[in-house]
Amino acid sequence: MSTRVSANYHKCGLTETLDSGLPKLRPGSSSFTKWKRALLKQLMISAKHPDCKFYFKSNAMILSETRRQMRYPPYTIHPFSKVALYRELIMSIIWFFDFYFSPLFSAFNKKPLNFFSNFWHTLDLVCQVFIMLNVVMCFFIGVMEEQTKKVELEWKKIAKKYLSTFFIFDCVGSLPFAAAMIMFRNRERRYPVICITSYFIHMVRFIRLKSAIQYFQRITSKFGIPFLMHEFISLAIKSFFVVHWCACYVYLIPKVIFHYVNYEFDKSWWIYRNNISIHSKNVDAPSAYSISLRAAFCHVYGISLEGVVENEPLDHIIFSLTMMIGFFLVAFVTARIFLIVKTSYASETEYEDLLHQFLEYGNRKKMQVKMKNRVIQCLEYNYQKRYFHEKIILNTLSGHLKAELFLHDCKRLVEKVKIFQAFSKSTVGLLISHFWREVFLKNDIVFKYGQPYDSVRFILYGTVAFILPNGFEASHMEDNFALGLLRLVLQSEHYMATVIALEICEMYKIDWVDLEYCIQKDEEIYHVLHALAEERLATIINFFKTKKKENIIEQLWKGKILEHQFNTRRK
């Protein structure tokens, strides 16, 4: 159980008492109970979710969120759970598949095919089932409120949010039209109409393109893809699908007119001139799609119109609409790139520039990989992947406005640390005006044994370990804890233990000189902190008494006499 202090590594000597926040299983629990608990664990918030660290910065916050979720029905799914992450992965793949093949099948599928003998149709049927399951799951997955940074887990509010956004599109797009297509596959006249109608209705799912890209970006962020790369991939995906959909529609519209209106085409239509007529039996779907793709690409981007000459009025309408879509697409992509490079995303790009400069600096100084990773971890925590010149911003403000901004930054600290609730507003303002923010990485030493008492630190986020001089790990302390108050009740002016950060810790520090100044201004501070320090000292004394009894019992079990360290006589 002993743990030696190391500046680079800490091995926890305490037994883990709570890992998932769920109640422990009773001895002899059934297999069903174990399976149920394992399933509930997958529904709870997980630190492995890519977005979890941006909203819940410490293990204590994750544990608190787990306990909050346990107050809701067991079927409630946290948006930062493993199940939610698996759902996003599966649905992004299914939606991308659907966005590509639904218009493709609708436009270029000519013959009635058996769903169970054709691979793509069978896969489409499987995707249909997953989309229907997703509609059900969306009623039970919590929603993150961006304004309040709080996860909504109440079922009624989740359902209300979903019903007012994507429910209609998901529900209509998940209707089982595949069964109707199977029923009418042997009827030559009705099958094309049923096929086109079903895929047309399914195209309402295209509104989910933004959700699919967001899920894709969230999953790929685990691989360290930079922000700019994410944005360019997003633009490339959107451009690809717009061109693909236009390629399908320029061929689908004549097909719809033929089957629904019974309009007879003459030889001047562009599909006849390019030998991809609907009536032609010699043209296969890949050839028709490649020609339609070329025509759509030329009209969307306006680069070449060779081989695509419109003589019919309907041809003019179709390709004019295609050119209008291309105009809006090019304008959107151009504006988006301009925003990324110049304006809206300057903070993200500056952060990546800062990160790139540090990597170059690290290579020049031949830094070790571990040290580089620690610095990158610190930068990511401090800036949240958005760089800003804090000093330049603050220098443009008045002193009073600076103080108000700092008080606003310390709002979370005042809300979380209970001792501040015992002070008046003026006292809290007096203390906060002397605070300094600090961030400690995992395994950083906060205080060292024998170091003079120079400050008091309040933990906002994070967990620390107390290491005694003999190397034993005494306890863990988490959010809201105050470090360094024992100087008020002890005559010693040096720390009695070493404190090590077990995860990224955000703290607020006040120097003893500033604290003594605040005490002179307001004696209420001394009385409250002194009472807390006495309570803390009594807890420590009780801990050592309990520890001593445990050591005596342990050595007696080993057959030793503590006073002389002799083995007892055995018969």
Coordinates of C-alpha atoms in Angstrom, one line a residue:
M1 CA 0.0 0.0 0.0
S2 CA 3.0 2.3 0.2
T3 CA 3.4 4.9 -2.4
R4 CA 6.7 6.8 -3.1
V5 CA 6.7 10.4 -4.2
S6 CA 7.8 10.9 -7.8
A7 CA 7.7 14.1 -9.9
N8 CA 6.8 12.1 -13.0
Y9 CA 4.7 9.2 -11.9
H10 CA 2.3 8.4 -9.2
K11 CA 0.9 4.9 -8.4
C12 CA -2.2 5.1 -6.3
G13 CA -1.9 3.2 -3.1
L14 CA -5.6 3.5 -2.1
T15 CA -8.2 0.9 -3.0
E16 CA -10.7 2.1 -5.6
T17 CA -14.0 2.4 -3.8
L18 CA -16.2 3.7 -6.6
D19 CA -15.6 3.4 -10.3
S20 CA -18.8 3.8 -12.2
G21 CA -21.1 5.4 -9.6
L22 CA -23.5 2.4 -9.7
P23 CA -24.4 0.5 -6.6
K24 CA -22.2 -2.5 -5.9
L25 CA -23.5 -6.0 -6.6
R26 CA -24.5 -8.2 -3.7
P27 CA -22.6 -11.4 -3.2
G28 CA -24.1 -14.2 -5.2
S29 CA -26.0 -12.0 -7.6
S30 CA -27.6 -13.7 -10.6
S31 CA -26.2 -13.5 -14.1
F32 CA -29.2 -11.4 -15.2
T33 CA -28.4 -8.8 -12.4
K34 CA -24.8 -8.7 -13.5
W35 CA -25.8 -8.3 -17.2
K36 CA -28.3 -5.5 -16.2
R37 CA -25.6 -3.6 -14.3
A38 CA -23.2 -3.9 -17.2
L39 CA -25.8 -2.5 -19.5
L40 CA -26.6 0.4 -17.2
K41 CA -22.9 1.2 -17.1
Q42 CA -22.9 1.6 -20.9
L43 CA -25.8 4.1 -20.6
M44 CA -24.1 6.2 -18.0
I45 CA -21.7 9.1 -18.8
S46 CA -18.2 8.0 -19.9
A47 CA -15.0 9.9 -19.7
K48 CA -14.0 8.2 -23.0
H49 CA -16.6 10.2 -25.0
P50 CA -14.8 12.9 -27.0
D51 CA -16.9 15.8 -25.8
C52 CA -17.1 14.8 -22.1
K53 CA -13.9 16.6 -21.1
F54 CA -15.2 19.9 -22.4
Y55 CA -18.3 19.9 -20.1
F56 CA -17.1 17.7 -17.2
K57 CA -13.5 18.6 -16.3
S58 CA -12.9 16.3 -13.4
N59 CA -13.7 12.8 -12.2
A60 CA -15.7 14.3 -9.3
M61 CA -18.0 16.1 -11.8
I62 CA -18.4 12.9 -13.8
L63 CA -19.3 11.0 -10.7
S64 CA -21.8 13.8 -9.7
E65 CA -23.4 13.6 -13.1
T66 CA -23.7 9.8 -12.8
R67 CA -25.5 10.1 -9.5
R68 CA -27.8 12.7 -11.0
Q69 CA -28.6 10.4 -13.9
M70 CA -29.4 7.6 -11.4
R71 CA -32.4 9.6 -10.2
Y72 CA -34.0 9.2 -13.6
P73 CA -35.5 6.0 -15.1
P74 CA -32.9 3.4 -16.0
Y75 CA -33.7 3.6 -19.7
T76 CA -32.4 7.2 -19.9
I77 CA -29.3 7.4 -22.1
H78 CA -26.7 10.0 -21.4
P79 CA -25.5 11.9 -24.5
F80 CA -21.9 11.3 -23.4
S81 CA -22.3 7.6 -22.8
K82 CA -20.7 4.7 -24.7
V83 CA -24.1 3.7 -26.1
A84 CA -24.6 7.3 -27.5
L85 CA -21.1 7.1 -29.1
Y86 CA -21.8 3.8 -30.7
R87 CA -25.1 5.1 -32.0
E88 CA -23.4 8.1 -33.5
L89 CA -20.8 5.9 -35.2
I90 CA -23.5 3.5 -36.7
M91 CA -25.9 6.3 -37.7
S92 CA -23.2 8.3 -39.4
I93 CA -22.3 5.3 -41.6
I94 CA -25.9 4.4 -42.3
W95 CA -26.9 8.0 -43.2
F96 CA -23.9 8.4 -45.5
F97 CA -24.9 5.1 -47.2
D98 CA -28.5 6.2 -47.5
F99 CA -27.6 9.7 -48.8
Y100 CA -25.7 8.1 -51.6
F101 CA -27.7 5.0 -52.6
S102 CA -31.3 6.2 -52.1
P103 CA -31.3 8.7 -55.0
L104 CA -29.1 6.3 -57.0
F105 CA -31.6 3.5 -56.7
S106 CA -34.5 5.8 -57.4
A107 CA -33.0 7.2 -60.6
F108 CA -31.1 4.3 -62.2
N109 CA -32.9 1.1 -60.9
K110 CA -34.9 -0.2 -63.9
K111 CA -35.8 -3.8 -63.3
P112 CA -37.8 -5.2 -60.4
L113 CA -35.2 -6.9 -58.2
N114 CA -35.7 -9.3 -55.3
F115 CA -34.5 -7.6 -52.2
F116 CA -33.1 -10.8 -50.7
S117 CA -31.1 -11.8 -53.8
N118 CA -29.5 -8.3 -54.4
F119 CA -26.8 -7.2 -52.0
W120 CA -27.4 -3.5 -52.2
H121 CA -31.2 -3.8 -51.7
T122 CA -30.7 -6.1 -48.8
L123 CA -28.2 -3.7 -47.2
D124 CA -30.8 -0.9 -47.8
L125 CA -33.4 -3.0 -45.9
V126 CA -31.0 -3.4 -43.0
C127 CA -30.3 0.3 -42.9
Q128 CA -34.1 0.9 -42.8
V129 CA -34.3 -1.2 -39.6
F130 CA -31.5 0.8 -37.9
I131 CA -33.1 4.1 -38.9
M132 CA -36.4 2.9 -37.3
L133 CA -34.5 2.0 -34.1
N134 CA -32.8 5.4 -34.1
V135 CA -36.2 7.1 -34.0
V136 CA -37.1 5.1 -30.8
M137 CA -33.7 5.8 -29.2
C138 CA -33.9 9.6 -29.8
F139 CA -36.8 9.7 -27.3
F140 CA -34.4 8.5 -24.5
I141 CA -31.1 10.2 -25.3
G142 CA -30.4 13.2 -23.2
V143 CA -29.9 16.6 -24.8
M144 CA -27.1 19.0 -24.1
E145 CA -28.2 22.6 -23.6
E146 CA -25.4 24.8 -25.0
Q147 CA -26.5 27.9 -23.2
T148 CA -26.6 26.4 -19.7
K149 CA -24.0 23.7 -20.3
K150 CA -26.3 21.3 -18.6
V151 CA -27.6 17.9 -19.9
E152 CA -31.3 17.5 -19.9
L153 CA -32.3 14.0 -18.8
E154 CA -36.0 14.4 -18.1
W155 CA -38.0 12.2 -20.6
K156 CA -40.8 14.7 -21.3
K157 CA -38.4 17.5 -22.2
I158 CA -36.3 15.1 -24.3
A159 CA -39.3 14.0 -26.2
K160 CA -40.6 17.6 -26.6
K161 CA -37.2 18.6 -28.0
Y162 CA -37.1 15.7 -30.5
L163 CA -40.7 16.2 -31.6
S164 CA -40.1 19.8 -32.4
T165 CA -36.9 19.1 -34.5
F166 CA -36.2 15.9 -36.4
F167 CA -39.0 13.6 -35.5
I168 CA -41.2 14.2 -38.6
F169 CA -38.3 13.8 -41.0
D170 CA -37.0 10.7 -39.2
C171 CA -40.4 9.1 -38.8
V172 CA -41.5 9.6 -42.5
G173 CA -38.1 8.6 -43.7
S174 CA -38.2 5.4 -41.7
L175 CA -41.5 4.1 -43.0
P176 CA -41.2 0.5 -44.3
F177 CA -41.6 1.2 -48.0
A178 CA -39.2 -1.7 -48.7
A179 CA -42.0 -4.2 -47.9
A180 CA -44.3 -2.5 -50.5
M181 CA -41.5 -2.7 -53.1
I182 CA -41.1 -6.4 -52.4
M183 CA -44.8 -6.9 -52.8
F184 CA -44.9 -5.1 -56.2
R185 CA -41.6 -6.4 -57.6
N186 CA -43.4 -8.7 -60.0
R187 CA -45.7 -6.1 -61.4
E188 CA -44.0 -4.4 -64.3
R189 CA -46.2 -1.3 -64.4
R190 CA -46.6 -0.5 -60.7
Y191 CA -43.1 -1.3 -59.5
P192 CA -41.4 1.7 -61.0
V193 CA -44.0 4.0 -59.5
I194 CA -43.7 2.4 -56.1
C195 CA -39.9 2.4 -56.3
I196 CA -39.7 6.1 -57.2
T197 CA -42.3 7.2 -54.7
S198 CA -40.7 5.4 -51.8
Y199 CA -37.3 6.8 -52.5
F200 CA -38.7 10.2 -53.0
I201 CA -40.3 10.1 -49.5
H202 CA -37.1 8.7 -48.0
M203 CA -35.2 11.7 -49.3
V204 CA -36.6 13.8 -46.5
R205 CA -33.8 12.2 -44.5
F206 CA -31.3 14.4 -46.3
I207 CA -32.0 17.0 -43.6
R208 CA -29.8 14.8 -41.4
L209 CA -26.7 15.5 -43.4
K210 CA -25.5 18.1 -40.9
S211 CA -26.0 15.6 -38.0
A212 CA -24.1 12.9 -39.9
I213 CA -21.2 15.2 -40.5
Q214 CA -21.2 16.3 -36.8
Y215 CA -21.2 12.7 -35.6
F216 CA -18.3 11.9 -38.1
Q217 CA -16.3 14.9 -36.8
R218 CA -16.9 13.9 -33.2
I219 CA -15.7 10.4 -33.8
T220 CA -12.6 11.3 -35.9
S221 CA -11.6 13.9 -33.3
K222 CA -10.2 10.9 -31.3
F223 CA -7.5 10.6 -34.0
G224 CA -6.2 14.1 -33.5
I225 CA -7.5 15.6 -36.8
P226 CA -7.0 19.4 -36.6
F227 CA -10.0 21.8 -36.8
L228 CA -9.2 23.1 -40.3
M229 CA -9.0 19.6 -41.7
H230 CA -12.4 18.9 -40.1
E231 CA -13.9 21.9 -41.8
F232 CA -12.5 21.1 -45.2
I233 CA -13.6 17.5 -45.0
S234 CA -17.1 18.8 -44.1
L235 CA -17.2 21.1 -47.1
A236 CA -15.9 18.3 -49.4
I237 CA -18.7 15.9 -48.2
K238 CA -21.4 18.5 -48.7
S239 CA -20.1 19.4 -52.2
F240 CA -19.9 15.7 -53.1
F241 CA -23.5 14.9 -52.1
V242 CA -24.8 18.0 -53.8
V243 CA -23.2 17.0 -57.1
H244 CA -24.3 13.4 -56.6
W245 CA -27.9 14.4 -55.9
C246 CA -28.0 16.6 -59.0
A247 CA -26.6 13.8 -61.1
C248 CA -29.5 11.6 -60.0
Y249 CA -32.2 14.3 -60.3
V250 CA -31.3 15.2 -63.9
Y251 CA -32.0 11.6 -64.9
L252 CA -34.8 11.0 -62.4
I253 CA -37.0 13.9 -63.4
P254 CA -37.6 12.6 -67.0
K255 CA -38.2 9.2 -65.4
V256 CA -40.8 10.6 -63.1
I257 CA -42.6 12.4 -66.0
F258 CA -42.6 9.2 -68.0
H259 CA -44.0 7.0 -65.3
Y260 CA -46.5 9.4 -63.7
V261 CA -47.7 11.5 -66.6
N262 CA -47.1 8.9 -69.4
Y263 CA -45.4 11.6 -71.4
E264 CA -43.7 10.3 -74.6
F265 CA -40.2 11.7 -75.2
D266 CA -38.9 12.6 -78.6
K267 CA -35.3 12.1 -79.8
S268 CA -34.3 15.7 -78.9
W269 CA -34.1 15.1 -75.1
W270 CA -30.6 15.1 -73.7
I271 CA -31.0 11.5 -72.4
Y272 CA -31.7 10.3 -76.0
R273 CA -28.8 12.3 -77.5
N274 CA -26.5 10.8 -74.9
N275 CA -27.8 7.2 -75.5
I276 CA -29.1 6.8 -71.9
S277 CA -32.8 6.7 -72.7
I278 CA -35.2 5.2 -70.2
H279 CA -36.5 2.8 -72.8
S280 CA -33.0 1.6 -73.8
K281 CA -32.3 -1.9 -72.7
N282 CA -28.6 -1.8 -73.7
V283 CA -27.6 0.9 -71.3
D284 CA -26.6 -0.3 -67.8
A285 CA -27.0 1.8 -64.7
P286 CA -23.2 2.6 -64.2
S287 CA -23.0 4.1 -67.7
A288 CA -26.1 6.2 -67.3
Y289 CA -24.9 7.4 -63.9
S290 CA -21.5 8.4 -65.2
I291 CA -23.0 10.5 -68.0
S292 CA -25.5 12.1 -65.6
L293 CA -22.7 12.8 -63.2
R294 CA -20.6 14.6 -65.9
A295 CA -23.6 16.6 -66.9
A296 CA -24.4 17.6 -63.3
F297 CA -20.8 18.4 -62.5
C298 CA -20.5 20.7 -65.6
H299 CA -23.6 22.6 -64.7
V300 CA -23.0 22.9 -61.0
Y301 CA -19.5 24.3 -61.4
G302 CA -20.0 25.8 -64.9
I303 CA -16.7 24.4 -66.2
S304 CA -17.8 22.8 -69.5
L305 CA -21.0 22.0 -71.3
E306 CA -19.6 19.9 -74.1
G307 CA -21.9 17.0 -75.0
V308 CA -24.8 18.4 -73.0
V309 CA -27.0 20.6 -75.2
E310 CA -30.5 21.4 -74.2
N311 CA -33.2 21.6 -76.9
E312 CA -36.3 20.8 -75.0
P313 CA -37.9 23.4 -72.6
L314 CA -37.9 20.9 -69.8
D315 CA -34.1 20.3 -70.3
H316 CA -33.6 24.1 -70.0
I317 CA -35.6 24.1 -66.7
I318 CA -33.7 21.1 -65.3
F319 CA -30.2 22.3 -66.0
S320 CA -31.1 25.9 -65.1
L321 CA -32.1 24.7 -61.7
T322 CA -28.9 22.7 -61.5
M323 CA -26.8 25.8 -62.3
M324 CA -28.7 27.8 -59.6
I325 CA -27.9 25.1 -57.1
G326 CA -24.3 25.2 -58.2
F327 CA -24.2 29.0 -57.8
F328 CA -25.4 28.7 -54.2
L329 CA -23.0 25.8 -53.5
V330 CA -20.0 27.7 -54.7
A331 CA -21.1 30.9 -52.8
F332 CA -21.5 28.8 -49.6
V333 CA -18.2 27.1 -49.9
T334 CA -16.3 30.3 -50.7
A335 CA -17.9 32.2 -47.8
R336 CA -17.3 29.3 -45.5
I337 CA -13.6 29.1 -46.4
F338 CA -13.3 32.9 -46.0
L339 CA -14.9 32.7 -42.5
I340 CA -12.6 29.8 -41.5
V341 CA -9.4 31.6 -42.6
K342 CA -10.2 35.2 -41.7
T343 CA -12.9 35.8 -39.2
S344 CA -15.2 33.5 -37.3
Y345 CA -12.6 30.7 -36.7
A346 CA -9.6 32.8 -36.1
S347 CA -9.3 31.6 -32.5
E348 CA -9.2 27.9 -33.6
T349 CA -6.6 28.6 -36.3
E350 CA -4.5 30.6 -34.0
Y351 CA -4.6 27.8 -31.5
E352 CA -3.4 25.4 -34.1
D353 CA -0.7 27.9 -35.1
L354 CA 0.4 28.1 -31.4
L355 CA 0.4 24.3 -31.2
H356 CA 2.5 24.0 -34.4
Q357 CA 5.0 26.6 -33.0
F358 CA 5.3 24.6 -29.8
L359 CA 5.9 21.4 -31.7
E360 CA 8.7 23.1 -33.7
Y361 CA 10.1 24.5 -30.5
G362 CA 10.0 21.1 -28.9
N363 CA 11.8 19.5 -31.8
R364 CA 14.5 22.2 -31.7
K365 CA 15.0 21.6 -28.0
K366 CA 14.8 17.8 -28.4
M367 CA 12.0 17.5 -25.9
Q368 CA 10.9 14.0 -24.8
V369 CA 7.6 12.8 -26.1
K370 CA 6.1 12.7 -22.5
M371 CA 7.0 16.3 -21.9
K372 CA 5.5 17.4 -25.2
N373 CA 2.3 15.5 -24.5
R374 CA 2.0 17.1 -21.0
V375 CA 2.5 20.7 -22.4
I376 CA -0.1 19.9 -25.2
Q377 CA -2.5 18.7 -22.5
C378 CA -2.0 21.9 -20.5
L379 CA -2.6 24.1 -23.6
E380 CA -5.7 22.2 -24.6
Y381 CA -7.2 22.5 -21.0
N382 CA -6.4 26.2 -20.8
Y383 CA -7.6 27.3 -24.2
Q384 CA -10.2 24.6 -25.1
K385 CA -8.7 24.6 -28.6
R386 CA -9.5 28.3 -29.0
Y387 CA -6.5 30.7 -28.6
F388 CA -7.0 34.3 -27.5
H389 CA -4.6 37.0 -26.4
E390 CA -5.9 37.5 -22.8
K391 CA -3.3 40.1 -21.8
I392 CA -4.0 42.3 -24.9
I393 CA -7.8 42.1 -24.2
L394 CA -7.5 43.0 -20.5
N395 CA -5.1 45.9 -21.2
T396 CA -7.8 47.6 -23.2
L397 CA -10.2 47.5 -20.2
S398 CA -10.5 49.7 -17.1
G399 CA -9.4 48.4 -13.7
H400 CA -13.0 48.2 -12.5
L401 CA -14.1 46.2 -15.6
K402 CA -11.1 43.9 -15.1
A403 CA -12.2 43.2 -11.5
E404 CA -15.8 42.5 -12.7
L405 CA -14.5 40.0 -15.3
F406 CA -12.4 38.2 -12.8
L407 CA -15.3 38.0 -10.3
H408 CA -17.3 36.5 -13.2
D409 CA -14.6 33.9 -13.8
C410 CA -14.6 33.0 -10.1
K411 CA -18.4 32.5 -10.1
R412 CA -18.0 28.7 -10.3
L413 CA -15.6 28.7 -7.5
V414 CA -17.9 30.6 -5.2
E415 CA -20.8 28.3 -6.1
K416 CA -18.8 25.1 -5.5
V417 CA -16.7 25.9 -2.5
K418 CA -19.0 25.8 0.5
I419 CA -17.0 28.0 2.8
F420 CA -17.6 31.0 0.6
Q421 CA -21.3 30.7 1.3
A422 CA -20.6 31.6 5.0
F423 CA -19.1 35.0 3.9
S424 CA -20.9 38.2 3.0
K425 CA -20.7 39.5 -0.6
S426 CA -18.1 42.1 0.3
T427 CA -15.9 39.5 2.0
V428 CA -16.1 37.2 -1.0
G429 CA -15.1 40.0 -3.3
L430 CA -12.2 40.9 -1.0
L431 CA -10.8 37.4 -1.2
I432 CA -11.4 36.8 -4.9
S433 CA -9.6 40.0 -5.8
H434 CA -6.4 38.4 -4.5
F435 CA -6.8 35.0 -6.2
W436 CA -4.6 33.5 -9.0
R437 CA -5.7 30.8 -11.3
E438 CA -3.4 27.7 -11.6
V439 CA -3.6 24.5 -13.6
F440 CA -1.8 21.3 -12.5
L441 CA -1.3 18.3 -14.8
K442 CA -1.5 14.7 -13.7
N443 CA 1.4 13.8 -11.4
D444 CA 2.3 17.4 -10.8
I445 CA 3.4 18.2 -7.2
V446 CA 1.1 20.9 -5.7
F447 CA 2.8 21.0 -2.3
K448 CA 5.9 19.2 -1.1
Y449 CA 6.7 17.9 2.4
G450 CA 8.9 20.4 4.3
Q451 CA 8.0 23.3 1.9
P452 CA 7.0 26.5 3.8
Y453 CA 3.4 27.4 4.0
D454 CA 3.2 30.1 1.3
S455 CA -0.4 30.0 0.0
V456 CA -3.8 28.5 0.3
R457 CA -5.4 26.8 -2.8
F458 CA -9.0 26.0 -3.5
I459 CA -9.7 23.1 -5.9
L460 CA -12.2 24.0 -8.5
Y461 CA -11.9 20.8 -10.6
G462 CA -9.7 17.8 -10.1
T463 CA -8.5 15.2 -7.6
V464 CA -5.3 15.2 -5.5
A465 CA -3.6 12.6 -3.3
F466 CA -2.0 13.2 0.2
I467 CA 1.3 11.4 0.6
L468 CA 2.7 11.1 4.1
P469 CA 6.5 11.5 4.9
N470 CA 6.8 7.7 5.2
G471 CA 5.5 7.2 1.7
F472 CA 2.0 6.1 2.6
E473 CA -0.9 7.5 0.7
A474 CA -3.4 8.9 3.2
S475 CA -6.4 10.0 1.2
H476 CA -7.8 11.6 -1.9
M477 CA -9.4 15.1 -2.1
E478 CA -11.6 16.3 -4.9
D479 CA -13.5 19.5 -5.9
N480 CA -14.3 22.2 -3.4
F481 CA -11.4 21.2 -1.0
A482 CA -9.1 23.9 0.5
L483 CA -5.3 23.1 0.7
G484 CA -3.0 24.8 3.2
L485 CA -5.3 25.9 6.0
L486 CA -3.6 23.9 8.8
R487 CA -1.1 26.7 9.3
L488 CA -3.9 28.5 11.2
V489 CA -4.0 25.8 13.9
L490 CA -0.4 24.4 13.8
Q491 CA 2.7 26.0 15.1
S492 CA 4.7 24.4 12.2
E493 CA 5.2 26.6 9.2
H494 CA 6.0 23.7 6.8
Y495 CA 3.7 21.3 5.0
M496 CA 3.2 18.0 6.8
A497 CA 2.6 16.0 3.6
T498 CA 3.1 16.0 -0.1
V499 CA 0.1 16.7 -2.4
I500 CA 0.1 15.3 -5.9
A501 CA -2.4 15.9 -8.7
L502 CA -4.1 12.7 -9.8
E503 CA -5.7 14.3 -12.9
I504 CA -5.8 17.8 -14.5
C505 CA -6.6 20.1 -11.6
E506 CA -7.8 23.7 -11.8
M507 CA -7.2 25.7 -8.6
Y508 CA -7.4 29.2 -7.3
K509 CA -4.4 30.3 -5.2
I510 CA -4.1 33.1 -2.6
D511 CA -0.7 33.9 -1.0
W512 CA -0.4 34.0 2.8
V513 CA 0.6 37.6 2.7
D514 CA -2.6 38.5 0.8
L515 CA -4.7 36.3 3.1
E516 CA -3.3 38.0 6.2
Y517 CA -4.1 41.4 4.6
C518 CA -7.7 40.2 4.0
I519 CA -7.9 39.0 7.6
Q520 CA -6.9 42.4 8.9
K521 CA -9.6 44.0 6.8
D522 CA -12.3 41.5 7.8
E523 CA -11.9 39.3 10.9
E524 CA -14.8 37.1 9.7
I525 CA -12.4 35.4 7.4
Y526 CA -10.2 34.3 10.2
H527 CA -13.0 32.8 12.3
V528 CA -14.5 30.8 9.4
L529 CA -11.1 29.5 8.1
H530 CA -9.9 28.8 11.7
A531 CA -13.0 26.7 12.5
L532 CA -12.6 24.8 9.2
A533 CA -8.9 24.2 9.9
E534 CA -9.7 22.8 13.4
E535 CA -12.3 20.5 11.9
R536 CA -9.7 19.4 9.3
L537 CA -7.1 18.8 12.1
A538 CA -9.5 16.7 14.1
T539 CA -10.2 14.5 11.1
I540 CA -6.5 14.0 10.5
I541 CA -5.9 13.0 14.2
N542 CA -8.8 10.6 14.1
F543 CA -7.3 9.1 10.9
F544 CA -3.9 8.5 12.5
K545 CA -5.5 6.9 15.5
T546 CA -7.5 4.5 13.3
K547 CA -4.4 3.8 11.2
K548 CA -2.4 3.0 14.3
K549 CA -5.0 0.5 15.4
E550 CA -5.0 -1.1 12.0
N551 CA -1.2 -1.5 12.1
I552 CA -1.3 -3.1 15.6
I553 CA -4.0 -5.6 14.5
E554 CA -2.0 -6.3 11.3
Q555 CA 1.2 -7.1 13.1
L556 CA -0.6 -9.2 15.8
W557 CA -2.0 -11.3 13.0
K558 CA 1.5 -11.7 11.7
G559 CA 2.5 -13.0 15.2
K560 CA 4.8 -10.1 16.2
I561 CA 5.1 -8.1 19.4
L562 CA 5.1 -4.4 18.5
E563 CA 7.3 -3.2 21.4
H564 CA 10.3 -5.5 20.6
Q565 CA 9.6 -6.7 17.1
F566 CA 10.1 -10.3 18.2
N567 CA 8.2 -13.2 16.8
T568 CA 5.8 -14.8 19.3
R569 CA 6.5 -18.2 20.6
R570 CA 4.7 -20.8 18.6
K571 CA 3.7 -24.3 19.9

